[in-house]
Amino acid sequence: MRGRKVYLDSSAILKRYLNEEYSEIVVDIFKSAYRGEVKLTFSFWNIGEVLGIFDKRLRRSTLDPEEYQFLKTAFLAEVKRFTRLGVLEIVPVHSLLLADAWKLVEKYHIYQADALQIVSAKRVNASEFYTADKRLHSAALNEGLNSKLLGGE
């Protein structure tokens, strides 16, 4: 695998499947992965978070049932396909990573899930880290990651 290793948090992954501001950046990253130019990485945690956001939008009626099913199926199929192609590395969630994340929770006053993103990206030596979360972006920069902010709140 040549090229760079790109870590995506849930807010970045969602931009692949929902038409939002900065979606084109994430779409281009996914195209680069299909060409074997980048290796995508994210945490096993992110799979559940992404599915949870799709479900939340279904419950709030910002997605209809057909859109929900389409997005869910597309996301899971792409995870499977990218894993088979060797262009996606999924970081497992385990006790040592969670314990490392606790330090960041206290240091930056961020959520455990956000801290897990940082320690997971560091674990795989990600060359780039993408998020739409300003606080996570700031903490990631402070932790030495090459963080890119996709808009964000």
PDB file of C-alpha atoms in Angstrom:
ATOM      1  CA  MET A   1       0.000   0.000   0.000  1.00  0.00           C
ATOM      2  CA  ARG A   2       1.545   3.254  -1.087  1.00  0.00           C
ATOM      3  CA  GLY A   3       0.321   6.691  -0.130  1.00  0.00           C
ATOM      4  CA  ARG A   4      -1.065   8.039   3.054  1.00  0.00           C
ATOM      5  CA  LYS A   5      -3.080   6.598   5.920  1.00  0.00           C
ATOM      6  CA  VAL A   6      -6.209   8.693   6.551  1.00  0.00           C
ATOM      7  CA  TYR A   7      -8.200   8.419   9.780  1.00  0.00           C
ATOM      8  CA  LEU A   8     -11.858   9.470   9.638  1.00  0.00           C
ATOM      9  CA  ASP A   9     -14.024  10.108  12.680  1.00  0.00           C
ATOM     10  CA  SER A  10     -17.782   9.552  12.490  1.00  0.00           C
ATOM     11  CA  SER A  11     -18.527  13.141  11.480  1.00  0.00           C
ATOM     12  CA  ALA A  12     -16.159  12.748   8.523  1.00  0.00           C
ATOM     13  CA  ILE A  13     -17.478   9.308   7.532  1.00  0.00           C
ATOM     14  CA  LEU A  14     -21.032  10.673   7.490  1.00  0.00           C
ATOM     15  CA  LYS A  15     -20.036  13.255   4.889  1.00  0.00           C
ATOM     16  CA  ARG A  16     -19.479  10.346   2.488  1.00  0.00           C
ATOM     17  CA  TYR A  17     -23.134   9.310   2.730  1.00  0.00           C
ATOM     18  CA  LEU A  18     -24.970  12.556   3.498  1.00  0.00           C
ATOM     19  CA  ASN A  19     -24.774  15.563   1.221  1.00  0.00           C
ATOM     20  CA  GLU A  20     -23.260  18.106   3.596  1.00  0.00           C
ATOM     21  CA  GLU A  21     -20.770  20.927   3.427  1.00  0.00           C
ATOM     22  CA  TYR A  22     -17.275  19.507   2.762  1.00  0.00           C
ATOM     23  CA  SER A  23     -18.714  16.167   1.574  1.00  0.00           C
ATOM     24  CA  GLU A  24     -16.705  16.467  -1.626  1.00  0.00           C
ATOM     25  CA  ILE A  25     -13.446  16.258   0.347  1.00  0.00           C
ATOM     26  CA  VAL A  26     -14.468  12.951   1.922  1.00  0.00           C
ATOM     27  CA  VAL A  27     -15.811  11.626  -1.392  1.00  0.00           C
ATOM     28  CA  ASP A  28     -12.398  12.374  -2.942  1.00  0.00           C
ATOM     29  CA  ILE A  29     -10.660  10.530  -0.086  1.00  0.00           C
ATOM     30  CA  PHE A  30     -12.877   7.490  -0.699  1.00  0.00           C
ATOM     31  CA  LYS A  31     -12.107   7.641  -4.442  1.00  0.00           C
ATOM     32  CA  SER A  32      -8.401   7.715  -3.603  1.00  0.00           C
ATOM     33  CA  ALA A  33      -8.901   4.625  -1.441  1.00  0.00           C
ATOM     34  CA  TYR A  34     -10.621   2.831  -4.331  1.00  0.00           C
ATOM     35  CA  ARG A  35      -7.546   3.617  -6.453  1.00  0.00           C
ATOM     36  CA  GLY A  36      -5.254   2.309  -3.707  1.00  0.00           C
ATOM     37  CA  GLU A  37      -3.677   5.718  -3.139  1.00  0.00           C
ATOM     38  CA  VAL A  38      -4.744   5.986   0.502  1.00  0.00           C
ATOM     39  CA  LYS A  39      -5.591   3.592   3.268  1.00  0.00           C
ATOM     40  CA  LEU A  40      -8.655   4.567   5.274  1.00  0.00           C
ATOM     41  CA  THR A  41      -8.741   3.950   8.990  1.00  0.00           C
ATOM     42  CA  PHE A  42     -11.373   4.356  11.656  1.00  0.00           C
ATOM     43  CA  SER A  43     -12.417   2.730  14.883  1.00  0.00           C
ATOM     44  CA  PHE A  44     -14.829  -0.170  15.178  1.00  0.00           C
ATOM     45  CA  TRP A  45     -16.689   2.288  17.417  1.00  0.00           C
ATOM     46  CA  ASN A  46     -17.401   4.508  14.407  1.00  0.00           C
ATOM     47  CA  ILE A  47     -19.461   1.844  12.677  1.00  0.00           C
ATOM     48  CA  GLY A  48     -22.004   1.937  15.494  1.00  0.00           C
ATOM     49  CA  GLU A  49     -21.917   5.720  15.687  1.00  0.00           C
ATOM     50  CA  VAL A  50     -22.601   6.114  11.970  1.00  0.00           C
ATOM     51  CA  LEU A  51     -25.477   3.625  12.112  1.00  0.00           C
ATOM     52  CA  GLY A  52     -26.797   5.474  15.166  1.00  0.00           C
ATOM     53  CA  ILE A  53     -26.832   8.792  13.298  1.00  0.00           C
ATOM     54  CA  PHE A  54     -28.673   7.214  10.375  1.00  0.00           C
ATOM     55  CA  ASP A  55     -31.221   5.812  12.852  1.00  0.00           C
ATOM     56  CA  LYS A  56     -31.556   9.174  14.617  1.00  0.00           C
ATOM     57  CA  ARG A  57     -32.304  10.873  11.311  1.00  0.00           C
ATOM     58  CA  LEU A  58     -34.888   8.203  10.532  1.00  0.00           C
ATOM     59  CA  ARG A  59     -36.597   8.781  13.899  1.00  0.00           C
ATOM     60  CA  ARG A  60     -36.546  12.557  13.344  1.00  0.00           C
ATOM     61  CA  SER A  61     -37.956  12.079   9.840  1.00  0.00           C
ATOM     62  CA  THR A  62     -35.014  13.721   8.089  1.00  0.00           C
ATOM     63  CA  LEU A  63     -34.552  10.368   6.333  1.00  0.00           C
ATOM     64  CA  ASP A  64     -37.425   8.267   5.073  1.00  0.00           C
ATOM     65  CA  PRO A  65     -37.279   4.481   5.616  1.00  0.00           C
ATOM     66  CA  GLU A  66     -36.049   3.819   2.076  1.00  0.00           C
ATOM     67  CA  GLU A  67     -33.238   6.380   2.366  1.00  0.00           C
ATOM     68  CA  TYR A  68     -32.276   4.959   5.749  1.00  0.00           C
ATOM     69  CA  GLN A  69     -32.093   1.410   4.407  1.00  0.00           C
ATOM     70  CA  PHE A  70     -30.141   2.545   1.348  1.00  0.00           C
ATOM     71  CA  LEU A  71     -27.566   4.497   3.401  1.00  0.00           C
ATOM     72  CA  LYS A  72     -27.182   1.733   5.980  1.00  0.00           C
ATOM     73  CA  THR A  73     -26.695  -0.908   3.285  1.00  0.00           C
ATOM     74  CA  ALA A  74     -24.290   1.285   1.285  1.00  0.00           C
ATOM     75  CA  PHE A  75     -22.172   2.062   4.341  1.00  0.00           C
ATOM     76  CA  LEU A  76     -21.905  -1.528   5.550  1.00  0.00           C
ATOM     77  CA  ALA A  77     -21.225  -2.805   2.028  1.00  0.00           C
ATOM     78  CA  GLU A  78     -18.474  -0.252   1.540  1.00  0.00           C
ATOM     79  CA  VAL A  79     -16.880  -1.166   4.883  1.00  0.00           C
ATOM     80  CA  LYS A  80     -16.894  -4.811   3.824  1.00  0.00           C
ATOM     81  CA  ARG A  81     -15.600  -4.062   0.307  1.00  0.00           C
ATOM     82  CA  PHE A  82     -12.809  -1.747   1.499  1.00  0.00           C
ATOM     83  CA  THR A  83     -11.734  -4.271   4.122  1.00  0.00           C
ATOM     84  CA  ARG A  84     -11.543  -7.021   1.489  1.00  0.00           C
ATOM     85  CA  LEU A  85      -9.570  -4.730  -0.820  1.00  0.00           C
ATOM     86  CA  GLY A  86      -7.130  -3.990   1.994  1.00  0.00           C
ATOM     87  CA  VAL A  87      -7.719  -0.239   1.860  1.00  0.00           C
ATOM     88  CA  LEU A  88      -9.539   0.018   5.197  1.00  0.00           C
ATOM     89  CA  GLU A  89      -8.046  -0.688   8.591  1.00  0.00           C
ATOM     90  CA  ILE A  90     -10.597  -0.883  11.381  1.00  0.00           C
ATOM     91  CA  VAL A  91      -9.092  -0.221  14.797  1.00  0.00           C
ATOM     92  CA  PRO A  92     -10.559  -2.581  17.410  1.00  0.00           C
ATOM     93  CA  VAL A  93     -11.844  -1.115  20.661  1.00  0.00           C
ATOM     94  CA  HIS A  94     -10.104  -2.677  23.634  1.00  0.00           C
ATOM     95  CA  SER A  95      -9.352  -1.866  27.248  1.00  0.00           C
ATOM     96  CA  LEU A  96      -5.865  -0.440  26.664  1.00  0.00           C
ATOM     97  CA  LEU A  97      -7.129   2.051  24.082  1.00  0.00           C
ATOM     98  CA  LEU A  98     -10.001   3.060  26.343  1.00  0.00           C
ATOM     99  CA  ALA A  99      -7.621   3.569  29.267  1.00  0.00           C
ATOM    100  CA  ASP A 100      -5.352   5.736  27.100  1.00  0.00           C
ATOM    101  CA  ALA A 101      -8.411   7.752  26.085  1.00  0.00           C
ATOM    102  CA  TRP A 102      -9.297   8.513  29.723  1.00  0.00           C
ATOM    103  CA  LYS A 103      -6.195  10.685  30.011  1.00  0.00           C
ATOM    104  CA  LEU A 104      -7.353  12.767  27.057  1.00  0.00           C
ATOM    105  CA  VAL A 105     -10.871  13.091  28.492  1.00  0.00           C
ATOM    106  CA  GLU A 106      -9.377  14.805  31.539  1.00  0.00           C
ATOM    107  CA  LYS A 107      -6.720  16.743  29.663  1.00  0.00           C
ATOM    108  CA  TYR A 108      -9.025  18.248  27.007  1.00  0.00           C
ATOM    109  CA  HIS A 109     -12.461  17.825  28.627  1.00  0.00           C
ATOM    110  CA  ILE A 110     -13.755  15.894  25.637  1.00  0.00           C
ATOM    111  CA  TYR A 111     -16.058  12.901  25.390  1.00  0.00           C
ATOM    112  CA  GLN A 112     -14.658   9.393  25.739  1.00  0.00           C
ATOM    113  CA  ALA A 113     -15.759   8.634  22.159  1.00  0.00           C
ATOM    114  CA  ASP A 114     -13.772  11.626  20.875  1.00  0.00           C
ATOM    115  CA  ALA A 115     -10.717  10.706  22.913  1.00  0.00           C
ATOM    116  CA  LEU A 116     -10.970   7.195  21.467  1.00  0.00           C
ATOM    117  CA  GLN A 117     -10.670   8.712  17.979  1.00  0.00           C
ATOM    118  CA  ILE A 118      -7.376  10.369  18.867  1.00  0.00           C
ATOM    119  CA  VAL A 119      -5.797   7.316  20.491  1.00  0.00           C
ATOM    120  CA  SER A 120      -7.017   5.106  17.636  1.00  0.00           C
ATOM    121  CA  ALA A 121      -5.509   7.424  15.010  1.00  0.00           C
ATOM    122  CA  LYS A 122      -2.237   7.492  16.908  1.00  0.00           C
ATOM    123  CA  ARG A 123      -2.275   3.695  17.251  1.00  0.00           C
ATOM    124  CA  VAL A 124      -2.326   3.261  13.452  1.00  0.00           C
ATOM    125  CA  ASN A 125       0.097   6.162  12.824  1.00  0.00           C
ATOM    126  CA  ALA A 126      -2.413   8.052  10.695  1.00  0.00           C
ATOM    127  CA  SER A 127      -0.807  10.660   8.473  1.00  0.00           C
ATOM    128  CA  GLU A 128      -4.057  12.659   8.354  1.00  0.00           C
ATOM    129  CA  PHE A 129      -7.036  12.916  10.706  1.00  0.00           C
ATOM    130  CA  TYR A 130     -10.396  14.268   9.488  1.00  0.00           C
ATOM    131  CA  THR A 131     -13.222  15.532  11.687  1.00  0.00           C
ATOM    132  CA  ALA A 132     -16.026  18.097  11.620  1.00  0.00           C
ATOM    133  CA  ASP A 133     -15.787  18.604  15.403  1.00  0.00           C
ATOM    134  CA  LYS A 134     -13.823  21.726  16.408  1.00  0.00           C
ATOM    135  CA  ARG A 135     -13.013  20.557  19.943  1.00  0.00           C
ATOM    136  CA  LEU A 136     -11.838  17.183  18.696  1.00  0.00           C
ATOM    137  CA  HIS A 137      -9.811  18.896  15.970  1.00  0.00           C
ATOM    138  CA  SER A 138      -8.100  21.135  18.527  1.00  0.00           C
ATOM    139  CA  ALA A 139      -7.303  18.221  20.857  1.00  0.00           C
ATOM    140  CA  ALA A 140      -6.032  16.149  17.914  1.00  0.00           C
ATOM    141  CA  LEU A 141      -3.680  18.953  16.861  1.00  0.00           C
ATOM    142  CA  ASN A 142      -2.414  19.273  20.433  1.00  0.00           C
ATOM    143  CA  GLU A 143      -1.750  15.525  20.440  1.00  0.00           C
ATOM    144  CA  GLY A 144       0.429  15.824  17.338  1.00  0.00           C
ATOM    145  CA  LEU A 145      -2.046  14.599  14.721  1.00  0.00           C
ATOM    146  CA  ASN A 146      -2.254  16.235  11.308  1.00  0.00           C
ATOM    147  CA  SER A 147      -5.908  17.120  11.843  1.00  0.00           C
ATOM    148  CA  LYS A 148      -8.084  18.604   9.103  1.00  0.00           C
ATOM    149  CA  LEU A 149     -11.315  20.353  10.108  1.00  0.00           C
ATOM    150  CA  LEU A 150     -14.279  19.791   7.791  1.00  0.00           C
ATOM    151  CA  GLY A 151     -16.299  22.858   8.737  1.00  0.00           C
ATOM    152  CA  GLY A 152     -17.554  21.861  12.114  1.00  0.00           C
ATOM    153  CA  GLU A 153     -19.207  22.846  15.293  1.00  0.00           C
TER     154      GLU A 153
END
